[in-house]
């Protein structure tokens, strides 16, 4: 084992020790945890979602007003992509961890629904979900099955006739109030915070790890790269979530006597 490998193993074992003895754990995830499910991240230059598009054109109320059909079709493309994606071992490891610690919450910025599909139950979706729909004017929730019979692009709200949009947070929009309050409460109460696959650039999600650290939590980051959050966190486990998380949870399981 090289020096770097030994150092990485020491960090992973330290992280496992903290998790195995924690009563409350909060996990903040970003697009990186879904990368190994084949879902592009946002800011990876080569193949990120934003690499070919101007995010303000596609993920903002102004962009939707300007060209609702373009925005609707972009989200249809993302829904089809996500529809073919399966949770990867990183998502599965978090489900295992939820069973190993007394209380664990997954707080995700992702809108792909893969944590829910993997079996995470204590889940907060900060930025909404691609598979949910609402009307642009009044926020009426629109059941997906009603859309399949509406040929218009975008379809129209059955309650008020307004254009339908995905129930996801767009640039310049507020996050769902209940979800944000729950996320803040969870990170403030956590003894250990795990940050997986986020560049830590988008507020208010990017501030959540700092709330946890200021409240005294031990903090662990899993990411192939260093990020804006790395300097504020205790440990950085470098590598893809699909490999690091299963190894970490194996080390937690080896330590915990909990059934
Ligand atoms: P980004 O694309 O900004 O960052 C993805 C992060 O994942 C980067 O730090 C990568 O290094 C890391 N990464 C890549 N592959 C990975 C892997 N296999 N395992 C672990 N990490 C990996 O995506 P987010 O930080 O999630 O907001 O972006 C935050 C928000 O910005 C998104 O939720 C979206 C966007 O605007 C909304 O949609 C409101």
XYZ file of C-alpha atoms and ligand atoms in Angstrom, residues 29-36 40-44 47-50 55 59 75 78 88 108-111 126-128 168-171 173 175 196-203 205 221-228 239-244, ligand 1:
97
model
C -25.887 14.850 -1.954
C -25.454 16.475 -5.355
C -25.325 15.417 -8.980
C -22.054 13.534 -8.461
C -23.767 10.646 -6.660
C -25.907 10.027 -9.760
C -22.969 10.269 -12.178
C -22.348 6.499 -12.012
C -24.726 13.944 -16.237
C -23.731 16.444 -13.571
C -24.251 20.162 -14.169
C -20.772 21.602 -14.192
C -18.532 18.844 -15.477
C -20.341 16.229 -20.565
C -22.158 18.318 -17.963
C -25.742 19.312 -18.651
C -24.686 22.915 -18.838
C -28.706 27.137 -17.844
C -33.867 26.357 -15.913
C -36.905 18.359 -19.300
C -33.767 14.678 -18.878
C -25.878 2.851 -8.307
C -30.511 15.872 -1.893
C -30.160 18.643 -4.466
C -30.886 16.075 -7.161
C -34.229 15.945 -8.936
C -34.408 20.405 -1.816
C -34.785 21.150 -5.530
C -37.959 19.191 -6.321
C -38.205 21.586 -9.837
C -36.516 24.720 -8.478
C -35.301 27.078 -11.216
C -32.625 29.745 -11.035
C -36.703 30.757 -7.458
C -36.611 26.477 -2.511
C -21.370 13.543 -1.432
C -20.957 14.661 -5.047
C -21.658 18.382 -4.902
C -19.525 21.302 -6.061
C -20.954 23.358 -3.199
C -21.597 26.342 -5.461
C -25.372 26.782 -5.353
C -27.104 28.482 -2.442
C -27.878 24.172 -0.272
C -16.734 14.927 1.940
C -16.770 12.291 -0.822
C -15.800 13.685 -4.235
C -13.100 12.906 -6.836
C -12.215 16.619 -6.741
C -11.704 19.205 -4.035
C -14.610 21.678 -3.916
C -15.589 25.045 -2.456
C -12.924 9.204 -5.422
C -16.251 8.293 -7.006
C -19.202 7.828 -4.643
C -20.023 4.462 -6.235
C -16.708 3.090 -4.907
C -16.045 5.133 -1.751
P -22.308 20.021 -9.986
O -22.301 19.546 -11.400
O -22.141 21.487 -9.690
O -21.170 19.277 -9.156
C -21.050 17.873 -9.270
C -19.979 17.438 -8.292
O -19.913 16.017 -8.324
C -18.597 17.961 -8.655
O -17.979 18.461 -7.480
C -17.872 16.711 -9.179
O -16.484 16.742 -8.846
C -18.554 15.628 -8.386
N -18.523 14.297 -9.004
C -18.416 13.956 -10.304
N -18.458 12.614 -10.441
C -18.607 12.099 -9.178
C -18.735 10.788 -8.646
N -18.695 9.698 -9.441
N -18.890 10.638 -7.303
C -18.906 11.726 -6.486
N -18.805 13.006 -6.930
C -18.653 13.170 -8.260
O -23.677 19.490 -9.341
P -24.317 19.974 -7.973
O -23.303 20.397 -6.977
O -25.274 18.917 -7.537
O -29.711 23.225 -9.067
O -25.165 21.263 -8.457
C -25.978 21.894 -7.491
C -27.157 22.502 -8.204
O -26.725 23.336 -9.295
C -28.078 21.488 -8.850
O -28.956 20.909 -7.916
C -28.835 22.382 -9.821
C -27.700 23.225 -10.360
O -28.149 24.529 -10.669
C -31.031 23.245 -9.445
O -31.456 22.517 -10.309
C -31.855 24.217 -8.677
